[in-house]
Tab-separated table of C-alpha atoms in Angstrom:
chain	number	residue	atom	x	y	z
A	369	MET	CA	-223.812	-226.385	-140.225
A	370	SER	CA	-223.246	-223.825	-142.940
A	371	ILE	CA	-225.281	-224.208	-146.143
A	372	PRO	CA	-225.034	-221.100	-148.223
A	373	GLU	CA	-228.105	-219.915	-150.012
A	374	GLU	CA	-226.565	-219.115	-153.461
A	375	LEU	CA	-225.224	-222.790	-154.009
A	376	LYS	CA	-227.088	-225.780	-155.445
A	377	TYR	CA	-226.734	-229.317	-153.681
A	378	THR	CA	-227.030	-232.954	-154.377
A	379	PRO	CA	-228.164	-235.793	-152.243
A	380	ASP	CA	-224.646	-237.038	-152.243
A	381	HIS	CA	-223.643	-233.948	-150.245
A	382	GLU	CA	-222.009	-232.018	-152.872
A	383	TRP	CA	-222.323	-228.438	-153.731
A	384	VAL	CA	-222.273	-226.714	-157.208
A	385	ARG	CA	-221.707	-223.111	-158.071
A	386	THR	CA	-222.133	-221.724	-161.656
A	387	GLU	CA	-219.281	-219.341	-162.513
A	388	THR	CA	-219.387	-216.398	-164.903
A	389	ASP	CA	-217.046	-218.123	-167.412
A	390	GLY	CA	-219.660	-220.856	-167.899
A	391	THR	CA	-217.992	-223.516	-165.964
A	392	ALA	CA	-219.281	-224.793	-162.549
A	393	THR	CA	-217.355	-225.419	-159.235
A	394	VAL	CA	-218.027	-228.620	-157.246
A	395	GLY	CA	-217.111	-229.377	-153.643
A	396	ILE	CA	-218.403	-231.269	-150.797
A	397	THR	CA	-220.775	-229.641	-148.263
A	398	ASP	CA	-219.874	-228.608	-144.490
A	399	PHE	CA	-222.104	-231.548	-143.388
A	400	ALA	CA	-220.141	-234.000	-145.502
A	401	GLN	CA	-216.738	-232.940	-144.306
A	402	SER	CA	-217.984	-233.041	-140.689
A	403	GLU	CA	-219.240	-236.472	-141.150
A	404	LEU	CA	-216.092	-237.750	-142.800
A	405	GLY	CA	-213.685	-236.146	-140.108
A	406	ASP	CA	-210.139	-235.179	-140.933
A	407	ILE	CA	-209.559	-235.398	-144.700
A	408	VAL	CA	-206.044	-236.583	-145.774
A	409	PHE	CA	-206.177	-237.212	-149.412
A	410	ILE	CA	-208.262	-236.209	-152.362
A	411	ASP	CA	-207.817	-238.702	-155.226
A	412	ILE	CA	-209.165	-237.379	-158.561
A	413	ASN	CA	-207.658	-238.540	-161.800
A	414	THR	CA	-210.351	-237.883	-164.171
A	415	VAL	CA	-209.286	-234.498	-165.582
A	416	GLY	CA	-210.278	-234.212	-169.345
A	417	GLN	CA	-212.715	-236.900	-169.052
A	418	THR	CA	-216.549	-236.521	-169.487
A	419	ILE	CA	-218.409	-238.246	-166.810
A	420	ALA	CA	-222.186	-239.021	-166.967
A	421	GLN	CA	-224.288	-237.798	-164.202
A	422	GLY	CA	-224.154	-239.787	-160.899
A	423	GLU	CA	-220.725	-241.490	-161.994
A	424	ILE	CA	-217.736	-241.461	-159.782
A	425	PHE	CA	-215.169	-238.722	-160.560
A	426	GLY	CA	-212.855	-239.278	-157.654
A	427	SER	CA	-212.544	-240.050	-153.922
A	428	VAL	CA	-212.080	-238.319	-150.659
A	429	GLU	CA	-210.181	-240.080	-148.142
A	430	ALA	CA	-210.581	-239.196	-144.430
A	431	VAL	CA	-208.601	-240.815	-141.717
A	432	LYS	CA	-211.353	-243.215	-140.907
A	433	THR	CA	-213.088	-243.752	-144.118
A	434	VAL	CA	-213.328	-243.269	-147.836
A	435	SER	CA	-216.052	-241.791	-149.987
A	436	ASP	CA	-216.717	-241.713	-153.482
A	437	LEU	CA	-217.319	-238.325	-155.261
A	438	PHE	CA	-220.077	-238.423	-157.700
A	439	ILE	CA	-220.557	-235.913	-160.520
A	440	PRO	CA	-223.754	-233.928	-159.894
A	441	LEU	CA	-224.515	-233.486	-163.644
A	442	THR	CA	-222.966	-234.813	-166.908
A	443	ALA	CA	-219.921	-232.675	-167.551
A	444	GLU	CA	-216.239	-232.750	-168.335
A	445	ILE	CA	-213.665	-232.336	-165.474
A	446	VAL	CA	-211.692	-229.372	-166.504
A	447	GLU	CA	-209.638	-228.656	-163.451
A	448	VAL	CA	-208.717	-230.187	-160.137
A	449	ASN	CA	-207.947	-227.908	-157.199
A	450	GLN	CA	-204.236	-228.347	-156.779
A	451	ALA	CA	-204.431	-226.720	-153.265
A	452	VAL	CA	-206.477	-229.583	-151.756
A	453	ASN	CA	-204.109	-232.062	-153.432
A	454	ASP	CA	-201.325	-230.591	-151.329
A	455	SER	CA	-203.469	-229.549	-148.385
A	456	PRO	CA	-206.420	-231.933	-148.006
A	457	GLU	CA	-207.429	-230.278	-144.751
A	458	LEU	CA	-208.721	-227.303	-146.799
A	459	VAL	CA	-211.773	-229.229	-147.381
A	460	ASN	CA	-212.426	-229.454	-143.558
A	461	ASP	CA	-211.569	-225.840	-142.879
A	462	ASP	CA	-213.210	-224.099	-145.856
A	463	PRO	CA	-215.458	-226.607	-147.723
A	464	TYR	CA	-217.269	-223.958	-149.920
A	465	GLY	CA	-214.189	-221.713	-150.453
A	466	LYS	CA	-210.476	-222.980	-150.552
A	467	GLY	CA	-211.600	-226.501	-150.229
A	468	TRP	CA	-213.307	-226.794	-153.621
A	469	MET	CA	-212.727	-229.967	-155.554
A	470	VAL	CA	-213.004	-229.591	-159.386
A	471	LYS	CA	-214.145	-227.215	-162.153
A	472	ILE	CA	-216.443	-228.745	-164.714
A	473	LYS	CA	-218.016	-227.931	-167.960
A	474	LEU	CA	-221.716	-228.909	-167.939
A	475	ALA	CA	-223.031	-230.783	-171.080
A	476	ASP	CA	-226.395	-228.843	-170.457
A	477	PRO	CA	-226.121	-225.889	-168.052
A	478	ALA	CA	-230.054	-225.771	-167.833
A	479	GLN	CA	-229.845	-229.093	-165.828
A	480	MET	CA	-228.578	-226.954	-162.885
A	481	ASP	CA	-232.208	-226.178	-162.018
A	482	ALA	CA	-232.936	-229.766	-161.217
A	483	LEU	CA	-230.357	-229.671	-158.206
A	484	LEU	CA	-231.380	-229.031	-154.791
A	485	SER	CA	-231.791	-225.655	-153.437
A	486	ALA	CA	-230.287	-224.730	-149.996
A	487	GLY	CA	-233.610	-225.133	-148.292
A	488	ALA	CA	-234.220	-228.510	-149.757
A	489	TYR	CA	-230.696	-229.782	-148.931
A	490	LYS	CA	-231.079	-228.494	-145.305
A	491	GLU	CA	-234.290	-230.480	-145.039
A	492	LEU	CA	-232.543	-233.537	-146.392
A	493	ILE	CA	-229.971	-233.623	-143.880
A	494	GLY	CA	-232.420	-232.819	-141.153
A	495	HIS	CA	-231.100	-229.479	-139.802
B	1431	MET	CA	-228.372	-256.547	-136.169
B	1432	THR	CA	-231.589	-254.896	-135.082
B	1433	GLU	CA	-231.183	-255.169	-131.291
B	1434	GLU	CA	-231.246	-252.021	-129.403
B	1435	LEU	CA	-227.963	-250.053	-128.796
B	1436	GLN	CA	-226.593	-250.170	-125.214
B	1437	SER	CA	-225.589	-247.007	-123.415
B	1438	VAL	CA	-222.298	-246.345	-121.606
B	1439	PRO	CA	-222.811	-244.644	-118.252
B	1440	LEU	CA	-221.236	-241.408	-119.651
B	1441	GLU	CA	-223.291	-241.186	-122.825
B	1442	ALA	CA	-224.848	-237.835	-121.853
B	1443	VAL	CA	-221.422	-236.480	-120.895
B	1444	HIS	CA	-220.147	-237.311	-124.405
B	1445	GLN	CA	-223.199	-235.707	-125.972
B	1446	ARG	CA	-222.805	-232.562	-123.962
B	1447	LEU	CA	-219.067	-232.476	-125.300
B	1448	GLY	CA	-220.501	-232.572	-128.942
B	1449	ALA	CA	-219.088	-236.038	-129.561
B	1450	LYS	CA	-220.146	-237.644	-132.774
B	1451	MET	CA	-221.672	-240.984	-131.472
B	1452	VAL	CA	-221.803	-244.058	-133.531
B	1453	PRO	CA	-222.987	-247.643	-132.990
B	1454	PHE	CA	-219.995	-249.925	-132.242
B	1455	ALA	CA	-220.183	-253.360	-130.944
B	1456	GLY	CA	-223.650	-252.919	-129.863
B	1457	PHE	CA	-223.009	-249.742	-127.966
B	1458	LEU	CA	-223.528	-246.089	-128.839
B	1459	MET	CA	-219.955	-244.702	-128.513
B	1460	PRO	CA	-218.103	-241.380	-129.123
B	1461	VAL	CA	-216.112	-241.946	-132.400
B	1462	ARG	CA	-214.775	-238.239	-132.402
B	1463	TYR	CA	-215.125	-235.072	-130.395
B	1464	SER	CA	-213.369	-232.546	-132.644
B	1465	SER	CA	-210.789	-234.153	-135.050
B	1466	ASP	CA	-209.247	-237.644	-135.264
B	1467	ILE	CA	-205.879	-236.255	-135.940
B	1468	GLU	CA	-205.925	-233.703	-133.164
B	1469	GLU	CA	-207.138	-236.401	-130.801
B	1470	HIS	CA	-204.402	-238.802	-132.002
B	1471	ASN	CA	-201.609	-236.192	-131.522
B	1472	THR	CA	-202.962	-235.346	-128.002
B	1473	VAL	CA	-202.414	-238.826	-126.961
B	1474	ARG	CA	-198.967	-239.080	-128.500
B	1475	GLN	CA	-197.769	-235.733	-127.201
B	1476	GLY	CA	-199.898	-234.938	-123.996
B	1477	VAL	CA	-202.805	-236.803	-122.313
B	1478	GLY	CA	-206.290	-237.831	-123.424
B	1479	VAL	CA	-209.119	-239.988	-121.888
B	1480	PHE	CA	-211.102	-242.701	-123.746
B	1481	ASP	CA	-214.311	-243.939	-122.478
B	1482	VAL	CA	-213.920	-247.732	-123.201
B	1483	SER	CA	-216.821	-248.744	-120.740
B	1484	HIS	CA	-218.102	-251.024	-123.591
B	1485	MET	CA	-215.454	-253.495	-122.904
B	1486	GLY	CA	-216.420	-256.651	-120.883
B	1487	GLU	CA	-215.301	-257.793	-117.632
B	1488	PHE	CA	-215.700	-261.147	-116.022
B	1489	VAL	CA	-214.719	-262.411	-112.576
B	1490	LEU	CA	-213.492	-265.975	-112.094
B	1491	ARG	CA	-213.298	-267.180	-108.521
B	1492	GLY	CA	-212.428	-270.310	-106.744
B	1493	PRO	CA	-209.666	-272.977	-106.247
B	1494	LYS	CA	-210.369	-274.214	-109.806
B	1495	ALA	CA	-210.263	-270.615	-111.444
B	1496	LEU	CA	-206.644	-270.830	-112.760
B	1497	GLU	CA	-207.273	-274.316	-114.106
B	1498	LEU	CA	-210.286	-272.935	-116.043
B	1499	ILE	CA	-208.240	-270.054	-117.461
B	1500	GLN	CA	-205.289	-272.399	-118.409
B	1501	ARG	CA	-207.701	-274.485	-120.347
B	1502	VAL	CA	-209.483	-271.779	-122.381
B	1503	SER	CA	-206.614	-269.413	-123.019
B	1504	ALA	CA	-203.357	-269.891	-124.756
B	1505	ASN	CA	-200.944	-267.909	-122.629
B	1506	ASP	CA	-199.522	-269.375	-119.348
B	1507	ALA	CA	-201.562	-267.728	-116.543
B	1508	SER	CA	-199.682	-269.781	-113.933
B	1509	VAL	CA	-196.884	-267.156	-114.146
B	1510	LEU	CA	-199.191	-264.410	-113.034
B	1511	PHE	CA	-198.726	-262.927	-109.581
B	1512	ASP	CA	-201.119	-260.843	-107.516
B	1513	GLY	CA	-201.383	-257.526	-109.415
B	1514	LYS	CA	-199.996	-258.739	-112.750
B	1515	ILE	CA	-201.761	-258.666	-116.147
B	1516	GLN	CA	-201.224	-260.763	-119.020
B	1517	TYR	CA	-202.314	-260.508	-122.770
B	1518	SER	CA	-203.840	-263.757	-124.010
B	1519	TYR	CA	-206.431	-265.103	-126.318
B	1520	LEU	CA	-209.144	-267.908	-126.345
B	1521	PRO	CA	-208.592	-270.346	-129.139
B	1522	ASN	CA	-211.586	-272.034	-130.543
B	1523	ALA	CA	-211.653	-275.722	-131.571
B	1524	ASP	CA	-211.495	-275.115	-135.235
B	1525	GLY	CA	-208.163	-273.244	-135.416
B	1526	GLY	CA	-209.423	-269.739	-135.042
B	1527	VAL	CA	-209.830	-267.133	-132.306
B	1528	VAL	CA	-212.775	-266.632	-129.922
B	1529	ASP	CA	-211.471	-263.560	-128.598
B	1530	ASP	CA	-208.203	-261.743	-127.313
B	1531	LEU	CA	-208.219	-260.621	-123.760
B	1532	LEU	CA	-206.412	-259.439	-120.708
B	1533	VAL	CA	-206.170	-261.640	-117.642
B	1534	TYR	CA	-205.771	-259.853	-114.295
B	1535	ARG	CA	-204.755	-261.825	-111.147
B	1536	LEU	CA	-206.318	-260.287	-107.983
B	1537	ASN	CA	-205.168	-263.179	-105.785
B	1538	GLN	CA	-204.607	-266.876	-106.295
B	1539	GLU	CA	-208.366	-267.732	-106.406
B	1540	GLU	CA	-209.600	-264.626	-108.231
B	1541	TYR	CA	-209.178	-263.351	-111.687
B	1542	TYR	CA	-210.598	-260.709	-114.007
B	1543	LEU	CA	-210.915	-261.351	-117.681
B	1544	VAL	CA	-211.253	-258.238	-119.798
B	1545	VAL	CA	-212.866	-258.973	-123.218
B	1546	ASN	CA	-213.829	-257.248	-126.386
B	1547	ALA	CA	-217.435	-255.600	-126.160
B	1548	SER	CA	-218.390	-257.306	-129.380
B	1549	ASN	CA	-217.812	-260.721	-128.009
B	1550	ILE	CA	-219.044	-260.384	-124.345
B	1551	GLU	CA	-221.916	-262.837	-124.816
B	1552	LYS	CA	-219.977	-265.284	-127.047
B	1553	ASP	CA	-216.928	-265.316	-124.532
B	1554	TRP	CA	-219.404	-265.718	-121.706
B	1555	ASN	CA	-220.879	-268.711	-123.146
B	1556	TRP	CA	-217.670	-270.202	-124.270
B	1557	ILE	CA	-216.008	-269.972	-120.939
B	1558	CYS	CA	-219.118	-271.295	-119.209
B	1559	ALA	CA	-219.277	-274.338	-121.604
B	1560	HIS	CA	-215.647	-275.184	-120.360
B	1561	ASN	CA	-216.351	-274.465	-116.713
B	1562	THR	CA	-216.890	-278.149	-115.761
B	1563	ASP	CA	-215.357	-277.763	-112.148
B	1564	GLY	CA	-217.717	-275.231	-110.673
B	1565	VAL	CA	-215.724	-271.964	-110.969
B	1566	GLU	CA	-217.745	-269.104	-109.760
B	1567	MET	CA	-218.325	-266.808	-112.718
B	1568	GLU	CA	-219.669	-263.251	-112.644
B	1569	ASN	CA	-220.279	-260.912	-115.580
B	1570	ILE	CA	-219.714	-257.435	-114.215
B	1571	SER	CA	-219.426	-255.627	-117.641
B	1572	ALA	CA	-222.563	-253.383	-116.990
B	1573	GLU	CA	-221.262	-252.347	-113.363
B	1574	LEU	CA	-218.060	-251.014	-114.539
B	1575	CYS	CA	-216.902	-247.818	-116.127
B	1576	LEU	CA	-213.484	-248.163	-117.833
B	1577	LEU	CA	-211.418	-244.939	-118.591
B	1578	ALA	CA	-208.105	-245.136	-120.550
B	1579	VAL	CA	-206.126	-242.210	-119.691
B	1580	GLN	CA	-203.248	-242.319	-122.178
B	1581	GLY	CA	-200.236	-240.382	-123.045
B	1582	PRO	CA	-196.833	-239.121	-121.811
B	1583	GLN	CA	-198.603	-236.747	-119.299
B	1584	ALA	CA	-200.987	-239.584	-117.947
B	1585	THR	CA	-198.922	-240.309	-114.983
B	1586	GLN	CA	-198.539	-236.786	-113.848
B	1587	THR	CA	-202.191	-236.233	-114.430
B	1588	LEU	CA	-203.397	-239.116	-112.312
B	1589	GLN	CA	-200.712	-238.794	-109.691
B	1590	LYS	CA	-202.617	-235.826	-108.489
B	1591	LEU	CA	-205.472	-238.081	-107.416
B	1592	THR	CA	-203.878	-240.956	-105.692
B	1593	ASP	CA	-201.324	-241.889	-103.063
B	1594	ILE	CA	-200.263	-244.916	-104.998
B	1595	ASP	CA	-196.755	-244.335	-106.608
B	1596	LEU	CA	-197.939	-244.510	-110.217
B	1597	SER	CA	-194.401	-244.121	-111.670
B	1598	ALA	CA	-193.320	-247.193	-109.658
B	1599	MET	CA	-195.788	-249.392	-111.483
B	1600	ASP	CA	-194.526	-251.627	-114.210
B	1601	TYR	CA	-196.228	-251.947	-117.526
B	1602	TYR	CA	-198.936	-254.757	-117.309
B	1603	THR	CA	-199.300	-254.439	-113.399
B	1604	PHE	CA	-202.359	-253.143	-111.588
B	1605	CYS	CA	-203.196	-251.790	-108.127
B	1606	ARG	CA	-206.597	-251.709	-106.367
B	1607	GLY	CA	-206.960	-248.656	-104.260
B	1608	THR	CA	-208.293	-245.092	-103.824
B	1609	MET	CA	-208.473	-242.490	-106.448
B	1610	ALA	CA	-210.052	-239.135	-105.993
B	1611	GLY	CA	-211.534	-240.274	-102.843
B	1612	ILE	CA	-213.397	-243.158	-104.598
B	1613	ASP	CA	-212.537	-246.496	-103.144
B	1614	ASP	CA	-212.051	-249.723	-104.878
B	1615	VAL	CA	-210.754	-248.552	-108.057
B	1616	ILE	CA	-208.472	-250.602	-110.325
B	1617	ILE	CA	-205.522	-248.690	-111.726
B	1618	SER	CA	-204.067	-250.760	-114.543
B	1619	ALA	CA	-200.742	-249.827	-116.342
B	1620	THR	CA	-202.142	-250.832	-119.681
B	1621	GLY	CA	-203.438	-249.339	-122.833
B	1622	TYR	CA	-204.040	-249.772	-126.562
B	1623	THR	CA	-201.966	-246.779	-127.893
B	1624	GLY	CA	-198.280	-247.389	-127.110
B	1625	ALA	CA	-198.380	-243.763	-125.510
B	1626	GLY	CA	-198.141	-245.036	-121.932
B	1627	GLY	CA	-200.755	-244.337	-119.252
B	1628	PHE	CA	-203.272	-246.172	-117.278
B	1629	GLU	CA	-206.786	-247.713	-117.513
B	1630	ILE	CA	-208.971	-246.930	-114.676
B	1631	TYR	CA	-211.964	-249.376	-113.630
B	1632	VAL	CA	-214.402	-247.720	-111.497
B	1633	GLY	CA	-218.048	-248.451	-110.525
B	1634	SER	CA	-220.525	-247.011	-113.008
B	1635	HIS	CA	-222.192	-244.740	-110.242
B	1636	HIS	CA	-218.791	-243.034	-109.824
B	1637	ALA	CA	-218.159	-242.620	-113.560
B	1638	GLU	CA	-219.019	-239.093	-114.071
B	1639	GLN	CA	-217.299	-238.089	-110.845
B	1640	MET	CA	-214.171	-239.831	-111.869
B	1641	TRP	CA	-214.268	-238.391	-115.463
B	1642	ASN	CA	-214.638	-234.809	-114.134
B	1643	VAL	CA	-211.672	-235.164	-111.628
B	1644	ILE	CA	-209.458	-236.583	-114.282
B	1645	PHE	CA	-210.191	-233.566	-116.522
B	1646	GLU	CA	-209.607	-231.112	-113.611
B	1647	ALA	CA	-206.265	-232.829	-112.953
B	1648	GLY	CA	-205.167	-232.862	-116.550
B	1649	ALA	CA	-206.149	-229.302	-117.278
B	1650	ASP	CA	-202.690	-228.047	-117.017
B	1651	PHE	CA	-201.573	-230.630	-119.679
B	1652	GLY	CA	-204.394	-229.888	-122.095
B	1653	ILE	CA	-206.260	-233.008	-121.386
B	1654	LYS	CA	-208.802	-233.933	-124.043
B	1655	PRO	CA	-211.562	-236.660	-124.484
B	1656	ILE	CA	-210.534	-238.938	-127.252
B	1657	GLY	CA	-213.020	-241.038	-129.566
B	1658	LEU	CA	-212.658	-244.480	-130.850
B	1659	GLY	CA	-211.501	-243.061	-134.259
B	1660	ALA	CA	-208.287	-241.951	-132.877
B	1661	ARG	CA	-208.139	-245.168	-130.605
B	1662	ASP	CA	-208.064	-247.147	-134.055
B	1663	THR	CA	-205.229	-245.065	-135.665
B	1664	LEU	CA	-203.125	-245.249	-132.274
B	1665	ARG	CA	-203.357	-248.856	-131.979
B	1666	LEU	CA	-202.691	-249.433	-135.639
B	1667	GLU	CA	-199.414	-247.318	-135.651
B	1668	MET	CA	-198.490	-249.889	-132.910
B	1669	GLY	CA	-199.601	-252.809	-134.880
B	1670	TYR	CA	-201.947	-254.090	-132.260
B	1671	CYS	CA	-204.443	-256.644	-133.483
B	1672	LEU	CA	-208.085	-255.634	-133.371
B	1673	TYR	CA	-210.535	-258.359	-132.944
B	1674	GLY	CA	-212.992	-258.487	-135.859
B	1675	ASN	CA	-210.504	-256.929	-138.321
B	1676	ASP	CA	-207.072	-258.800	-137.807
B	1677	ILE	CA	-208.269	-261.780	-135.978
B	1678	ASP	CA	-211.604	-263.496	-135.763
B	1679	ASP	CA	-213.168	-267.047	-135.509
B	1680	THR	CA	-211.563	-268.112	-138.734
B	1681	THR	CA	-207.971	-266.635	-138.447
B	1682	SER	CA	-205.127	-268.752	-137.142
B	1683	PRO	CA	-203.465	-267.138	-133.964
B	1684	LEU	CA	-199.992	-268.443	-135.245
B	1685	GLU	CA	-200.593	-266.603	-138.599
B	1686	ALA	CA	-201.631	-263.646	-136.878
B	1687	GLY	CA	-198.455	-263.357	-134.837
B	1688	LEU	CA	-199.766	-264.485	-131.540
B	1689	GLY	CA	-197.276	-267.182	-131.165
B	1690	TRP	CA	-195.676	-265.224	-128.308
B	1691	VAL	CA	-198.848	-265.696	-126.200
B	1692	THR	CA	-199.279	-269.292	-127.169
B	1693	LYS	CA	-197.519	-271.465	-124.557
B	1694	PHE	CA	-197.399	-275.264	-125.387
B	1695	SER	CA	-195.957	-275.870	-121.895
B	1696	LYS	CA	-199.631	-276.662	-120.877
B	1697	GLU	CA	-202.725	-278.207	-122.600
B	1698	PHE	CA	-205.480	-275.731	-123.785
B	1699	VAL	CA	-208.226	-275.789	-126.170
B	1700	ASN	CA	-206.978	-276.931	-129.710
B	1701	SER	CA	-203.222	-276.803	-128.486
B	1702	GLU	CA	-202.556	-280.108	-130.204
B	1703	ALA	CA	-203.574	-278.792	-133.768
B	1704	LEU	CA	-201.849	-275.474	-133.054
B	1705	LYS	CA	-198.635	-277.307	-132.104
B	1706	ILE	CA	-198.775	-279.169	-135.376
B	1707	GLN	CA	-199.384	-275.999	-137.250
B	1708	LYS	CA	-196.516	-274.404	-135.529
B	1709	ALA	CA	-194.185	-277.204	-136.473
B	1710	ALA	CA	-195.220	-277.163	-140.077
B	1711	GLY	CA	-194.702	-273.325	-140.041
B	1712	PRO	CA	-197.721	-271.027	-141.111
B	1713	ALA	CA	-198.832	-270.867	-144.734
B	1714	ARG	CA	-199.509	-267.129	-144.429
B	1715	LYS	CA	-198.670	-264.331	-142.043
B	1716	LEU	CA	-200.291	-261.125	-140.824
B	1717	VAL	CA	-197.796	-258.527	-141.911
B	1718	ALA	CA	-197.497	-254.735	-141.514
B	1719	PHE	CA	-196.808	-252.603	-144.478
B	1720	GLU	CA	-196.421	-248.926	-145.385
B	1721	MET	CA	-197.419	-247.289	-148.590
B	1722	ILE	CA	-194.805	-246.135	-151.000
B	1723	ASP	CA	-197.213	-244.861	-153.680
B	1724	ARG	CA	-199.745	-242.172	-152.325
B	1725	GLY	CA	-202.854	-244.074	-151.231
B	1726	ILE	CA	-204.565	-245.377	-148.089
B	1727	PRO	CA	-205.052	-249.102	-147.583
B	1728	ARG	CA	-208.451	-250.032	-146.085
B	1729	GLY	CA	-209.943	-253.268	-144.831
B	1730	HIS	CA	-210.772	-255.934	-147.384
B	1731	TYR	CA	-208.670	-254.334	-150.146
B	1732	ASP	CA	-206.687	-256.870	-152.203
B	1733	LEU	CA	-203.006	-257.335	-151.708
B	1734	CYS	CA	-201.183	-258.269	-154.858
B	1735	ALA	CA	-197.806	-259.333	-156.217
B	1736	ALA	CA	-196.028	-256.971	-158.722
B	1737	ASP	CA	-197.660	-259.009	-161.559
B	1738	GLY	CA	-201.075	-258.270	-160.164
B	1739	ALA	CA	-201.743	-261.770	-159.026
B	1740	LEU	CA	-203.854	-261.752	-155.760
B	1741	ILE	CA	-201.915	-262.769	-152.682
B	1742	GLY	CA	-203.962	-261.746	-149.704
B	1743	SER	CA	-206.109	-258.870	-148.168
B	1744	VAL	CA	-205.909	-255.904	-146.028
B	1745	THR	CA	-207.376	-256.507	-142.489
B	1746	SER	CA	-206.737	-252.896	-141.030
B	1747	GLY	CA	-205.577	-249.737	-142.824
B	1748	THR	CA	-205.501	-246.094	-142.435
B	1749	GLN	CA	-203.534	-242.957	-142.834
B	1750	SER	CA	-200.886	-242.799	-139.926
B	1751	PRO	CA	-201.272	-239.275	-138.430
B	1752	VAL	CA	-197.626	-239.429	-137.198
B	1753	LEU	CA	-196.075	-240.827	-140.434
B	1754	GLY	CA	-198.412	-238.880	-142.670
B	1755	LYS	CA	-198.754	-242.027	-145.052
B	1756	GLY	CA	-200.831	-244.971	-145.417
B	1757	ILE	CA	-200.146	-248.013	-143.202
B	1758	GLY	CA	-201.906	-251.324	-142.857
B	1759	LEU	CA	-202.015	-254.863	-141.731
B	1760	GLY	CA	-202.967	-257.872	-143.918
B	1761	TYR	CA	-202.449	-261.447	-144.502
B	1762	VAL	CA	-199.983	-262.672	-147.230
B	1763	PRO	CA	-198.293	-266.026	-148.055
B	1764	THR	CA	-195.240	-266.432	-145.839
B	1765	LEU	CA	-193.160	-266.008	-149.022
B	1766	TYR	CA	-194.070	-262.247	-149.107
B	1767	SER	CA	-193.776	-261.705	-145.381
B	1768	LYS	CA	-190.233	-260.631	-144.965
B	1769	ALA	CA	-189.598	-256.964	-144.104
B	1770	GLY	CA	-188.541	-255.023	-147.319
B	1771	THR	CA	-190.784	-257.148	-149.662
B	1772	GLU	CA	-192.432	-255.065	-152.199
B	1773	ILE	CA	-196.270	-255.764	-152.242
B	1774	PHE	CA	-199.089	-253.876	-153.894
B	1775	VAL	CA	-202.407	-252.668	-152.648
B	1776	LYS	CA	-205.344	-252.535	-154.974
B	1777	VAL	CA	-207.018	-249.223	-154.631
B	1778	ARG	CA	-209.984	-248.667	-156.808
B	1779	ASP	CA	-208.442	-250.709	-159.631
B	1780	ARG	CA	-205.002	-249.181	-159.335
B	1781	LEU	CA	-202.106	-251.193	-157.894
B	1782	LEU	CA	-200.278	-249.041	-155.485
B	1783	LYS	CA	-196.864	-250.049	-154.242
B	1784	ALA	CA	-196.313	-250.743	-150.500
B	1785	VAL	CA	-193.382	-252.348	-148.540
B	1786	VAL	CA	-193.565	-254.853	-145.664
B	1787	VAL	CA	-192.160	-253.446	-142.548
B	1788	LYS	CA	-191.407	-254.559	-139.130
B	1789	LEU	CA	-193.741	-253.436	-136.214
B	1790	PRO	CA	-194.298	-251.057	-134.727
B	1791	PHE	CA	-194.943	-248.339	-137.413
B	1792	VAL	CA	-194.202	-245.761	-134.778
B	1793	LYS	CA	-191.882	-246.179	-131.718
B	1794	PRO	CA	-193.917	-246.515	-128.475
B	1795	THR	CA	-193.237	-244.367	-125.457
B	1796	VAL	CA	-194.085	-247.180	-122.889
């Protein structure tokens, strides 16, 4: 189970990476994609909206199940990954790379520190 | 439910293969080994093996066995001959369905009933309650391992293991014989996939041996273990009902489309009421629908008319791996049940367009 050291995590099995341009990128973890199974549809239609921490910004549909996507921190959704819209399997194949979901603009970038470290997330999922 | 999960004989084998194990119908079962879609396509195009040992098997024996089966089940078991199998269901007294099942005739006075894992105890008690003529009943569920070997290459795979001419066996017939040197195996030309193949009933103590020889025999065809996840998408592409989703204690068998296995030429539990219902015409029907808008229907989602009025609900839904779009089953008023009717599925507060279609969604290869 891959859990890159440099990323931040949430208990909802999402990862967050701060980018140099001040945005952050959000995706789901390797553990999450493996629990969901084959992902067939990423349903996100909240671009341009500001969403409060913990609220739903979209859904990820696997063959067997559907799961809500929760915004890790209060932020505006600035971009959806068009590649996963066309090829949802990218989330299974490369959850931390080509399978990213959204780019967000954080209301308060300092809140990043409150997210889980790789070590804390690893402990959470019991690996 | 807090009761302890039961184990199938091959649990350790599944764990060794890296299966994701989940509780299902009181058993810890493999839901997926690698990928639902890959496993699904393996069965549609090649050959795959499901461990469905959680299913229940009852033996009914004696001169009155057929009478009991005729009384508790809706289909006409008197048409069965030795080696013939029939799909049927147990109606309850209130207009619903206790379970759906397969009836196997071993001989004139001996039958196997194969029932859903989640209903083993309920069915057993129900049939016992109707057994007023001393039919000998035995629950052999725990003693049997059931492997479903399904797919266009299933016959070639299994033919390596037995002298019985498998290609000569008609759909819904079975043989009792030797397979891979193991005696007293039931080879049944049935399945829940529409992909062809067989279901193999073998004593639990031979389960691992049978599993291993089947995989050796199928190696040339790329045989794979298949989880319950793919089993569900395979059955849904055929439109086969799943007990607990599409039919249950409260659903009318006639509304569910089980009229073809409801034979009023005999009397059975609740047959008079069902006859009246049939004459009046069902108020609602279980329909199959395909998504037109992009989206995936799921159980319990609302089904709506174009104006948003609630007309029913989804009982089963998924993304069809073969069609690459959302498919589902659900109950709607008869008015909306004709193929070609546009209906809407409420997905996260949005109304997504779908169309009622005729089953199956995907052409079977049996």
